């Protein structure tokens, strides 16, 4: 390790691929490539992250393009929520699966960065590490807005149903509302630059493979007045940047 990953071209070494930045929201791709942002990677419970070495490749690319620090979030407890509601497993079993996946991801990341010269810039965290006062306030505001069942509620339900369709599950409203709880807990990550409960370092751009309705909703929440049920203080001075990346090779 230690050889920089070049965007848009294949490295001479066959072990790792590279990434293109396809689209961005709230940030210019040139800023990311110039290392002007501390980056944030949220690994999710999807085939893209579970299969092959894509997780390792994305983290390696991100550590080469972050400014000073890289956060990698492994929200095992949130994974378990989807296992419970989508696969209808018991709570304990769902939590076990969620934490097992988190531990697997953590081991893979630690292995790929073991000899990397910038390994000390990477922090692998859990969902609870993000619960700063600002994060908790935004999450509470989203729950309250969702309970009103107006425009914001409808957008979140659309996101939840897209998730269910992708997993070939029924899309009835009750199941969609259950899945929406996961979305509400995750949305604050994509609203404003993130820090952790034990660090004031901010991470201002999220790197993720592909855009969907979730990303567009997050950007609207951060930059628009489309949802009058969301309080005025909710919008940040600077929105979190979101970058959709594509594996090359």
mmCIF file with all atom_site columns, C-alpha atoms in Angstrom, residues 40-42 71-75 77-78 123-139 185-190 192-199 201 203 206 240:
data_model
loop_
_atom_site.group_PDB
_atom_site.id
_atom_site.type_symbol
_atom_site.label_atom_id
_atom_site.label_alt_id
_atom_site.label_comp_id
_atom_site.label_asym_id
_atom_site.label_entity_id
_atom_site.label_seq_id
_atom_site.pdbx_PDB_ins_code
_atom_site.Cartn_x
_atom_site.Cartn_y
_atom_site.Cartn_z
_atom_site.occupancy
_atom_site.B_iso_or_equiv
_atom_site.pdbx_formal_charge
_atom_site.auth_seq_id
_atom_site.auth_comp_id
_atom_site.auth_asym_id
_atom_site.auth_atom_id
_atom_site.pdbx_PDB_model_num
ATOM 1  C CA . UNK A 1 40  ? -16.716 10.898 5.400  1.00 0.00 ? 40  UNK A CA 1
ATOM 2  C CA . UNK A 1 41  ? -17.479 7.341  4.238  1.00 0.00 ? 41  UNK A CA 1
ATOM 3  C CA . UNK A 1 42  ? -20.604 5.618  5.495  1.00 0.00 ? 42  UNK A CA 1
ATOM 4  C CA . UNK A 1 71  ? -14.168 9.203  9.130  1.00 0.00 ? 71  UNK A CA 1
ATOM 5  C CA . UNK A 1 72  ? -15.539 5.776  8.264  1.00 0.00 ? 72  UNK A CA 1
ATOM 6  C CA . UNK A 1 73  ? -18.865 5.079  9.960  1.00 0.00 ? 73  UNK A CA 1
ATOM 7  C CA . UNK A 1 74  ? -20.034 1.498  10.596 1.00 0.00 ? 74  UNK A CA 1
ATOM 8  C CA . UNK A 1 75  ? -23.557 1.755  12.038 1.00 0.00 ? 75  UNK A CA 1
ATOM 9  C CA . UNK A 1 77  ? -27.099 -0.924 15.309 1.00 0.00 ? 77  UNK A CA 1
ATOM 10 C CA . UNK A 1 78  ? -28.802 0.750  12.352 1.00 0.00 ? 78  UNK A CA 1
ATOM 11 C CA . UNK A 1 123 ? -11.024 6.935  12.333 1.00 0.00 ? 123 UNK A CA 1
ATOM 12 C CA . UNK A 1 124 ? -13.459 4.031  12.141 1.00 0.00 ? 124 UNK A CA 1
ATOM 13 C CA . UNK A 1 125 ? -16.489 4.912  14.260 1.00 0.00 ? 125 UNK A CA 1
ATOM 14 C CA . UNK A 1 126 ? -19.959 3.679  15.150 1.00 0.00 ? 126 UNK A CA 1
ATOM 15 C CA . UNK A 1 127 ? -23.247 5.528  14.852 1.00 0.00 ? 127 UNK A CA 1
ATOM 16 C CA . UNK A 1 128 ? -23.194 6.552  18.524 1.00 0.00 ? 128 UNK A CA 1
ATOM 17 C CA . UNK A 1 129 ? -19.961 8.510  18.000 1.00 0.00 ? 129 UNK A CA 1
ATOM 18 C CA . UNK A 1 130 ? -21.857 11.024 15.841 1.00 0.00 ? 130 UNK A CA 1
ATOM 19 C CA . UNK A 1 131 ? -24.300 12.089 18.543 1.00 0.00 ? 131 UNK A CA 1
ATOM 20 C CA . UNK A 1 132 ? -23.148 15.643 19.120 1.00 0.00 ? 132 UNK A CA 1
ATOM 21 C CA . UNK A 1 133 ? -25.719 18.123 20.417 1.00 0.00 ? 133 UNK A CA 1
ATOM 22 C CA . UNK A 1 134 ? -26.312 19.455 16.891 1.00 0.00 ? 134 UNK A CA 1
ATOM 23 C CA . UNK A 1 135 ? -26.799 15.943 15.493 1.00 0.00 ? 135 UNK A CA 1
ATOM 24 C CA . UNK A 1 136 ? -29.327 15.012 18.185 1.00 0.00 ? 136 UNK A CA 1
ATOM 25 C CA . UNK A 1 137 ? -31.272 18.259 17.687 1.00 0.00 ? 137 UNK A CA 1
ATOM 26 C CA . UNK A 1 138 ? -31.526 17.698 13.931 1.00 0.00 ? 138 UNK A CA 1
ATOM 27 C CA . UNK A 1 139 ? -32.632 14.101 14.397 1.00 0.00 ? 139 UNK A CA 1
ATOM 28 C CA . UNK A 1 185 ? -31.607 8.342  11.951 1.00 0.00 ? 185 UNK A CA 1
ATOM 29 C CA . UNK A 1 186 ? -29.208 8.521  9.013  1.00 0.00 ? 186 UNK A CA 1
ATOM 30 C CA . UNK A 1 187 ? -30.340 11.796 7.410  1.00 0.00 ? 187 UNK A CA 1
ATOM 31 C CA . UNK A 1 188 ? -28.523 14.175 9.821  1.00 0.00 ? 188 UNK A CA 1
ATOM 32 C CA . UNK A 1 189 ? -25.206 12.810 8.539  1.00 0.00 ? 189 UNK A CA 1
ATOM 33 C CA . UNK A 1 190 ? -25.963 14.296 5.112  1.00 0.00 ? 190 UNK A CA 1
ATOM 34 C CA . UNK A 1 192 ? -24.168 19.592 7.595  1.00 0.00 ? 192 UNK A CA 1
ATOM 35 C CA . UNK A 1 193 ? -20.436 18.964 8.080  1.00 0.00 ? 193 UNK A CA 1
ATOM 36 C CA . UNK A 1 194 ? -19.998 16.249 10.711 1.00 0.00 ? 194 UNK A CA 1
ATOM 37 C CA . UNK A 1 195 ? -17.859 15.948 13.818 1.00 0.00 ? 195 UNK A CA 1
ATOM 38 C CA . UNK A 1 196 ? -17.865 13.365 16.605 1.00 0.00 ? 196 UNK A CA 1
ATOM 39 C CA . UNK A 1 197 ? -18.621 13.507 20.314 1.00 0.00 ? 197 UNK A CA 1
ATOM 40 C CA . UNK A 1 198 ? -14.900 13.457 21.140 1.00 0.00 ? 198 UNK A CA 1
ATOM 41 C CA . UNK A 1 199 ? -13.467 15.630 18.346 1.00 0.00 ? 199 UNK A CA 1
ATOM 42 C CA . UNK A 1 201 ? -12.624 18.104 13.478 1.00 0.00 ? 201 UNK A CA 1
ATOM 43 C CA . UNK A 1 203 ? -15.860 16.338 7.810  1.00 0.00 ? 203 UNK A CA 1
ATOM 44 C CA . UNK A 1 206 ? -19.638 12.317 2.037  1.00 0.00 ? 206 UNK A CA 1
ATOM 45 C CA . UNK A 1 240 ? -22.657 18.748 3.708  1.00 0.00 ? 240 UNK A CA 1
#
